[in-house]
Amino acid sequence: MGAQSARHTVLVVEDDPSIRTLLTSALNAAGYSVASAADGREAVGETGRCRPDLIVLDVTLPDTDGFAVTRELRSRGDYTPVLFLTARTDIEDRIIGLSSGGDDYVTKPFHIQEILLRIRAILRRTGGSPRPPAEHPPLRYADLRVDRDRHTVHRAGQPVRLSPTEFRLLVCLVSRPETVLEKREILQEVWRYGFAGDTRIVDTYIKNLRRKTDHTGPPLIHTVRGVGYCLRLPRADAP
């Protein structure tokens, strides 16, 4: 893994010095370049300075929480992938974290090998790993255009800014327009595993995606009650 990970920089944000040192040492040994921060303000500053490929972000920080840090970065147009690290285990906390713009979630106590595997998986699925030249034609449906190689989305010619996870979710839907996709199917394709079988994370991300894509024209993302979601134009006979 070292030859591949050596091209990536990871920012570790953790206020506990012992955990921060452990993560930094393990990531260095795995071939990553590592920067670190001990609180939220420092994390935002370091993100701008070192432009990391991924952030390992503790949720509980002395000056704020990791969710607020992520929302701050996203509001600035920074969509660096985030792996949350926390002692909180409730599914509600997990949903809050991921809906704030995070990409994955690991609870303490953790095994360092799990952290390394999660980082590698996130970089692979968010485009952090080097990729071959562009080969995918843009996906189109109605006035929606999704460019997978440039990671851009336009609705009626207007740009739509999405997080990496929101983008993957939209690609999942627009790849199979007018097809009903079950929530568990979406979980597997977008997140690659089922978050202990809880599909509420899909509902949360769909809500975010609708807010960003459906305000400029007819709604395209529709709920199929009890099943999942479908990308289609509104039906004339719909209530």
C-alpha positions as YAML, in Angstrom:
chain: A
units: angstrom
residues:
- id: 1
  name: MET
  ca: [0.00, 0.00, 0.00]
- id: 2
  name: GLY
  ca: [2.96, 2.32, 0.58]
- id: 3
  name: ALA
  ca: [3.72, 3.09, -3.05]
- id: 4
  name: GLN
  ca: [0.16, 4.18, -3.69]
- id: 5
  name: SER
  ca: [-0.46, 6.03, -0.40]
- id: 6
  name: ALA
  ca: [2.80, 7.98, -0.67]
- id: 7
  name: ARG
  ca: [1.02, 10.27, -3.14]
- id: 8
  name: HIS
  ca: [-1.58, 11.26, -0.54]
- id: 9
  name: THR
  ca: [-1.58, 13.64, 2.40]
- id: 10
  name: VAL
  ca: [-3.77, 12.94, 5.45]
- id: 11
  name: LEU
  ca: [-4.64, 15.57, 8.04]
- id: 12
  name: VAL
  ca: [-5.17, 14.12, 11.53]
- id: 13
  name: VAL
  ca: [-7.34, 16.29, 13.79]
- id: 14
  name: GLU
  ca: [-7.31, 14.92, 17.34]
- id: 15
  name: ASP
  ca: [-6.96, 16.73, 20.68]
- id: 16
  name: ASP
  ca: [-5.62, 13.67, 22.55]
- id: 17
  name: PRO
  ca: [-1.81, 13.78, 22.03]
- id: 18
  name: SER
  ca: [-1.38, 10.02, 22.45]
- id: 19
  name: ILE
  ca: [-4.02, 9.17, 19.83]
- id: 20
  name: ARG
  ca: [-2.71, 11.88, 17.51]
- id: 21
  name: THR
  ca: [0.82, 10.45, 17.79]
- id: 22
  name: LEU
  ca: [-0.43, 6.89, 17.23]
- id: 23
  name: LEU
  ca: [-2.33, 7.86, 14.07]
- id: 24
  name: THR
  ca: [0.51, 9.99, 12.75]
- id: 25
  name: SER
  ca: [3.06, 7.21, 13.25]
- id: 26
  name: ALA
  ca: [0.84, 4.56, 11.66]
- id: 27
  name: LEU
  ca: [0.01, 6.72, 8.66]
- id: 28
  name: ASN
  ca: [3.66, 7.64, 8.14]
- id: 29
  name: ALA
  ca: [4.60, 3.97, 8.30]
- id: 30
  name: ALA
  ca: [1.92, 3.24, 5.67]
- id: 31
  name: GLY
  ca: [3.52, 5.77, 3.33]
- id: 32
  name: TYR
  ca: [1.22, 8.76, 3.76]
- id: 33
  name: SER
  ca: [2.33, 12.34, 4.26]
- id: 34
  name: VAL
  ca: [0.76, 13.49, 7.52]
- id: 35
  name: ALA
  ca: [-0.20, 16.87, 8.95]
- id: 36
  name: SER
  ca: [-1.93, 17.30, 12.31]
- id: 37
  name: ALA
  ca: [-4.12, 19.68, 14.29]
- id: 38
  name: ALA
  ca: [-5.43, 19.67, 17.86]
- id: 39
  name: ASP
  ca: [-8.61, 21.74, 17.55]
- id: 40
  name: GLY
  ca: [-11.17, 22.97, 15.05]
- id: 41
  name: ARG
  ca: [-9.62, 26.32, 14.25]
- id: 42
  name: GLU
  ca: [-6.25, 24.75, 13.63]
- id: 43
  name: ALA
  ca: [-7.91, 22.07, 11.48]
- id: 44
  name: VAL
  ca: [-9.47, 24.65, 9.14]
- id: 45
  name: GLY
  ca: [-6.17, 26.48, 8.87]
- id: 46
  name: GLU
  ca: [-4.17, 23.33, 8.17]
- id: 47
  name: THR
  ca: [-6.67, 22.22, 5.54]
- id: 48
  name: GLY
  ca: [-6.07, 25.45, 3.66]
- id: 49
  name: ARG
  ca: [-2.32, 25.22, 4.09]
- id: 50
  name: CYS
  ca: [-1.51, 21.60, 3.22]
- id: 51
  name: ARG
  ca: [-4.50, 20.74, 0.99]
- id: 52
  name: PRO
  ca: [-4.89, 17.17, 2.31]
- id: 53
  name: ASP
  ca: [-6.40, 14.36, 0.29]
- id: 54
  name: LEU
  ca: [-8.33, 13.19, 3.37]
- id: 55
  name: ILE
  ca: [-9.03, 14.35, 6.93]
- id: 56
  name: VAL
  ca: [-9.25, 12.03, 9.93]
- id: 57
  name: LEU
  ca: [-11.38, 14.19, 12.20]
- id: 58
  name: ASP
  ca: [-12.20, 13.64, 15.86]
- id: 59
  name: VAL
  ca: [-15.77, 14.63, 16.63]
- id: 60
  name: THR
  ca: [-15.09, 15.95, 20.15]
- id: 61
  name: LEU
  ca: [-12.67, 18.88, 20.04]
- id: 62
  name: PRO
  ca: [-11.87, 21.48, 22.72]
- id: 63
  name: ASP
  ca: [-13.21, 24.49, 20.80]
- id: 64
  name: THR
  ca: [-15.98, 22.95, 18.65]
- id: 65
  name: ASP
  ca: [-16.97, 19.57, 17.21]
- id: 66
  name: GLY
  ca: [-15.94, 17.76, 14.07]
- id: 67
  name: PHE
  ca: [-19.38, 18.12, 12.54]
- id: 68
  name: ALA
  ca: [-19.12, 21.92, 12.73]
- id: 69
  name: VAL
  ca: [-15.61, 21.82, 11.25]
- id: 70
  name: THR
  ca: [-16.89, 19.77, 8.32]
- id: 71
  name: ARG
  ca: [-19.82, 22.12, 7.74]
- id: 72
  name: GLU
  ca: [-17.40, 25.07, 7.80]
- id: 73
  name: LEU
  ca: [-15.18, 23.46, 5.18]
- id: 74
  name: ARG
  ca: [-18.13, 22.57, 2.97]
- id: 75
  name: SER
  ca: [-19.47, 26.14, 3.21]
- id: 76
  name: ARG
  ca: [-16.11, 27.31, 1.87]
- id: 77
  name: GLY
  ca: [-16.38, 24.97, -1.09]
- id: 78
  name: ASP
  ca: [-13.83, 22.50, 0.34]
- id: 79
  name: TYR
  ca: [-14.99, 18.91, -0.22]
- id: 80
  name: THR
  ca: [-11.95, 17.07, 1.12]
- id: 81
  name: PRO
  ca: [-13.13, 13.60, 2.21]
- id: 82
  name: VAL
  ca: [-13.61, 13.29, 5.98]
- id: 83
  name: LEU
  ca: [-13.33, 10.18, 8.16]
- id: 84
  name: PHE
  ca: [-14.92, 10.89, 11.55]
- id: 85
  name: LEU
  ca: [-13.32, 9.40, 14.64]
- id: 86
  name: THR
  ca: [-15.41, 9.38, 17.81]
- id: 87
  name: ALA
  ca: [-16.47, 7.61, 20.97]
- id: 88
  name: ARG
  ca: [-20.13, 8.23, 20.11]
- id: 89
  name: THR
  ca: [-21.87, 5.08, 18.95]
- id: 90
  name: ASP
  ca: [-25.52, 6.11, 18.49]
- id: 91
  name: ILE
  ca: [-26.85, 5.81, 14.96]
- id: 92
  name: GLU
  ca: [-28.27, 9.34, 15.25]
- id: 93
  name: ASP
  ca: [-24.76, 10.73, 15.78]
- id: 94
  name: ARG
  ca: [-23.56, 8.76, 12.79]
- id: 95
  name: ILE
  ca: [-26.33, 10.20, 10.62]
- id: 96
  name: ILE
  ca: [-25.62, 13.75, 11.84]
- id: 97
  name: GLY
  ca: [-21.95, 13.31, 11.03]
- id: 98
  name: LEU
  ca: [-22.46, 11.92, 7.56]
- id: 99
  name: SER
  ca: [-25.17, 14.43, 6.68]
- id: 100
  name: SER
  ca: [-22.80, 17.25, 7.67]
- id: 101
  name: GLY
  ca: [-20.59, 16.17, 4.78]
- id: 102
  name: GLY
  ca: [-18.51, 13.33, 6.18]
- id: 103
  name: ASP
  ca: [-17.62, 10.23, 4.20]
- id: 104
  name: ASP
  ca: [-17.20, 7.57, 6.86]
- id: 105
  name: TYR
  ca: [-17.31, 7.02, 10.60]
- id: 106
  name: VAL
  ca: [-15.12, 4.94, 12.95]
- id: 107
  name: THR
  ca: [-15.81, 4.59, 16.67]
- id: 108
  name: LYS
  ca: [-13.30, 4.43, 19.51]
- id: 109
  name: PRO
  ca: [-11.67, 2.22, 20.59]
- id: 110
  name: PHE
  ca: [-10.43, 1.36, 17.12]
- id: 111
  name: HIS
  ca: [-7.90, -0.91, 15.47]
- id: 112
  name: ILE
  ca: [-5.34, 1.05, 13.47]
- id: 113
  name: GLN
  ca: [-5.66, -1.43, 10.61]
- id: 114
  name: GLU
  ca: [-9.35, -0.53, 10.31]
- id: 115
  name: ILE
  ca: [-8.44, 3.16, 10.05]
- id: 116
  name: LEU
  ca: [-5.94, 2.39, 7.27]
- id: 117
  name: LEU
  ca: [-8.45, 0.26, 5.37]
- id: 118
  name: ARG
  ca: [-11.18, 2.90, 5.66]
- id: 119
  name: ILE
  ca: [-8.80, 5.62, 4.44]
- id: 120
  name: ARG
  ca: [-7.77, 3.54, 1.46]
- id: 121
  name: ALA
  ca: [-11.41, 2.79, 0.61]
- id: 122
  name: ILE
  ca: [-12.44, 6.45, 0.84]
- id: 123
  name: LEU
  ca: [-9.57, 7.61, -1.35]
- id: 124
  name: ARG
  ca: [-10.42, 4.95, -3.91]
- id: 125
  name: ARG
  ca: [-14.12, 5.74, -4.14]
- id: 126
  name: THR
  ca: [-13.83, 9.54, -3.94]
- id: 127
  name: GLY
  ca: [-11.17, 9.81, -6.61]
- id: 128
  name: GLY
  ca: [-8.27, 10.44, -4.27]
- id: 129
  name: SER
  ca: [-6.29, 7.66, -5.92]
- id: 130
  name: PRO
  ca: [-4.70, 8.35, -9.31]
- id: 131
  name: ARG
  ca: [-7.08, 7.53, -12.14]
- id: 132
  name: PRO
  ca: [-6.67, 6.88, -15.86]
- id: 133
  name: PRO
  ca: [-7.56, 9.61, -18.37]
- id: 134
  name: ALA
  ca: [-11.22, 10.55, -18.76]
- id: 135
  name: GLU
  ca: [-13.23, 7.79, -20.38]
- id: 136
  name: HIS
  ca: [-16.79, 8.35, -19.20]
- id: 137
  name: PRO
  ca: [-19.25, 10.39, -21.27]
- id: 138
  name: PRO
  ca: [-21.44, 12.75, -19.23]
- id: 139
  name: LEU
  ca: [-24.67, 11.31, -17.85]
- id: 140
  name: ARG
  ca: [-27.81, 13.23, -18.85]
- id: 141
  name: TYR
  ca: [-31.43, 13.16, -17.83]
- id: 142
  name: ALA
  ca: [-33.91, 15.96, -18.59]
- id: 143
  name: ASP
  ca: [-31.94, 19.17, -17.89]
- id: 144
  name: LEU
  ca: [-29.50, 17.39, -15.54]
- id: 145
  name: ARG
  ca: [-25.92, 16.82, -16.65]
- id: 146
  name: VAL
  ca: [-23.39, 14.85, -14.58]
- id: 147
  name: ASP
  ca: [-19.74, 14.73, -15.65]
- id: 148
  name: ARG
  ca: [-18.10, 11.85, -13.78]
- id: 149
  name: ASP
  ca: [-14.56, 12.67, -14.91]
- id: 150
  name: ARG
  ca: [-14.65, 16.36, -13.99]
- id: 151
  name: HIS
  ca: [-16.87, 15.71, -10.96]
- id: 152
  name: THR
  ca: [-19.30, 18.45, -12.00]
- id: 153
  name: VAL
  ca: [-23.09, 18.67, -12.03]
- id: 154
  name: HIS
  ca: [-25.31, 21.14, -13.91]
- id: 155
  name: ARG
  ca: [-29.08, 21.58, -13.75]
- id: 156
  name: ALA
  ca: [-30.59, 23.73, -16.51]
- id: 157
  name: GLY
  ca: [-27.05, 24.92, -17.26]
- id: 158
  name: GLN
  ca: [-26.44, 26.08, -13.68]
- id: 159
  name: PRO
  ca: [-23.65, 24.47, -11.61]
- id: 160
  name: VAL
  ca: [-24.66, 22.37, -8.62]
- id: 161
  name: ARG
  ca: [-22.03, 21.93, -5.91]
- id: 162
  name: LEU
  ca: [-22.09, 18.51, -4.26]
- id: 163
  name: SER
  ca: [-19.97, 16.72, -1.69]
- id: 164
  name: PRO
  ca: [-18.20, 13.53, -2.89]
- id: 165
  name: THR
  ca: [-20.86, 11.33, -1.28]
- id: 166
  name: GLU
  ca: [-23.72, 13.39, -2.70]
- id: 167
  name: PHE
  ca: [-22.08, 13.14, -6.11]
- id: 168
  name: ARG
  ca: [-21.83, 9.34, -5.89]
- id: 169
  name: LEU
  ca: [-25.47, 9.15, -4.85]
- id: 170
  name: LEU
  ca: [-26.56, 11.27, -7.80]
- id: 171
  name: VAL
  ca: [-24.48, 9.14, -10.20]
- id: 172
  name: CYS
  ca: [-26.19, 6.06, -8.75]
- id: 173
  name: LEU
  ca: [-29.61, 7.54, -9.53]
- id: 174
  name: VAL
  ca: [-28.88, 9.09, -12.92]
- id: 175
  name: SER
  ca: [-27.13, 5.94, -14.16]
- id: 176
  name: ARG
  ca: [-30.49, 4.17, -13.98]
- id: 177
  name: PRO
  ca: [-33.17, 6.79, -14.61]
- id: 178
  name: GLU
  ca: [-36.83, 5.81, -14.23]
- id: 179
  name: THR
  ca: [-35.74, 2.72, -12.29]
- id: 180
  name: VAL
  ca: [-36.75, 2.27, -8.66]
- id: 181
  name: LEU
  ca: [-33.67, 1.64, -6.54]
- id: 182
  name: GLU
  ca: [-34.08, 0.02, -3.14]
- id: 183
  name: LYS
  ca: [-32.46, 1.78, -0.20]
- id: 184
  name: ARG
  ca: [-30.22, -1.18, 0.61]
- id: 185
  name: GLU
  ca: [-29.11, -1.31, -3.01]
- id: 186
  name: ILE
  ca: [-28.17, 2.37, -2.80]
- id: 187
  name: LEU
  ca: [-26.30, 1.76, 0.47]
- id: 188
  name: GLN
  ca: [-24.24, -0.97, -1.12]
- id: 189
  name: GLU
  ca: [-23.40, 1.02, -4.24]
- id: 190
  name: VAL
  ca: [-22.70, 4.41, -2.67]
- id: 191
  name: TRP
  ca: [-21.29, 3.52, 0.74]
- id: 192
  name: ARG
  ca: [-20.16, -0.05, -0.04]
- id: 193
  name: TYR
  ca: [-21.59, -1.38, 3.23]
- id: 194
  name: GLY
  ca: [-24.83, -1.14, 5.14]
- id: 195
  name: PHE
  ca: [-24.18, 0.94, 8.28]
- id: 196
  name: ALA
  ca: [-25.49, -1.92, 10.46]
- id: 197
  name: GLY
  ca: [-28.51, -2.21, 8.18]
- id: 198
  name: ASP
  ca: [-29.86, 1.27, 8.93]
- id: 199
  name: THR
  ca: [-31.08, 2.93, 5.76]
- id: 200
  name: ARG
  ca: [-31.84, 6.34, 7.30]
- id: 201
  name: ILE
  ca: [-28.53, 7.66, 6.02]
- id: 202
  name: VAL
  ca: [-29.93, 7.27, 2.48]
- id: 203
  name: ASP
  ca: [-32.99, 9.34, 3.42]
- id: 204
  name: THR
  ca: [-30.75, 12.04, 4.89]
- id: 205
  name: TYR
  ca: [-28.57, 12.28, 1.80]
- id: 206
  name: ILE
  ca: [-31.57, 12.22, -0.55]
- id: 207
  name: LYS
  ca: [-32.99, 15.19, 1.37]
- id: 208
  name: ASN
  ca: [-29.70, 17.07, 0.93]
- id: 209
  name: LEU
  ca: [-29.53, 16.15, -2.74]
- id: 210
  name: ARG
  ca: [-33.08, 17.29, -3.44]
- id: 211
  name: ARG
  ca: [-32.38, 20.62, -1.77]
- id: 212
  name: LYS
  ca: [-29.47, 21.20, -4.13]
- id: 213
  name: THR
  ca: [-30.79, 19.80, -7.41]
- id: 214
  name: ASP
  ca: [-34.56, 20.20, -7.41]
- id: 215
  name: HIS
  ca: [-34.97, 23.89, -6.60]
- id: 216
  name: THR
  ca: [-34.21, 25.08, -10.16]
- id: 217
  name: GLY
  ca: [-36.77, 22.97, -12.02]
- id: 218
  name: PRO
  ca: [-39.33, 20.18, -11.79]
- id: 219
  name: PRO
  ca: [-38.42, 17.68, -9.05]
- id: 220
  name: LEU
  ca: [-36.50, 14.72, -10.42]
- id: 221
  name: ILE
  ca: [-35.85, 12.62, -7.30]
- id: 222
  name: HIS
  ca: [-38.99, 10.81, -6.21]
- id: 223
  name: THR
  ca: [-39.79, 8.60, -3.23]
- id: 224
  name: VAL
  ca: [-41.31, 5.19, -3.83]
- id: 225
  name: ARG
  ca: [-42.88, 4.60, -0.45]
- id: 226
  name: GLY
  ca: [-41.66, 1.50, 1.33]
- id: 227
  name: VAL
  ca: [-39.09, 0.73, -1.37]
- id: 228
  name: GLY
  ca: [-36.61, 3.46, -2.25]
- id: 229
  name: TYR
  ca: [-36.06, 6.24, -4.76]
- id: 230
  name: CYS
  ca: [-36.33, 6.91, -8.47]
- id: 231
  name: LEU
  ca: [-34.97, 9.60, -10.79]
- id: 232
  name: ARG
  ca: [-37.72, 10.61, -13.22]
- id: 233
  name: LEU
  ca: [-39.74, 13.58, -14.43]
- id: 234
  name: PRO
  ca: [-42.98, 14.32, -12.55]
- id: 235
  name: ARG
  ca: [-45.95, 12.40, -13.84]
- id: 236
  name: ALA
  ca: [-48.92, 14.37, -15.17]
- id: 237
  name: ASP
  ca: [-51.33, 12.33, -13.04]
- id: 238
  name: ALA
  ca: [-49.30, 12.59, -9.84]
- id: 239
  name: PRO
  ca: [-51.11, 14.14, -6.88]
...
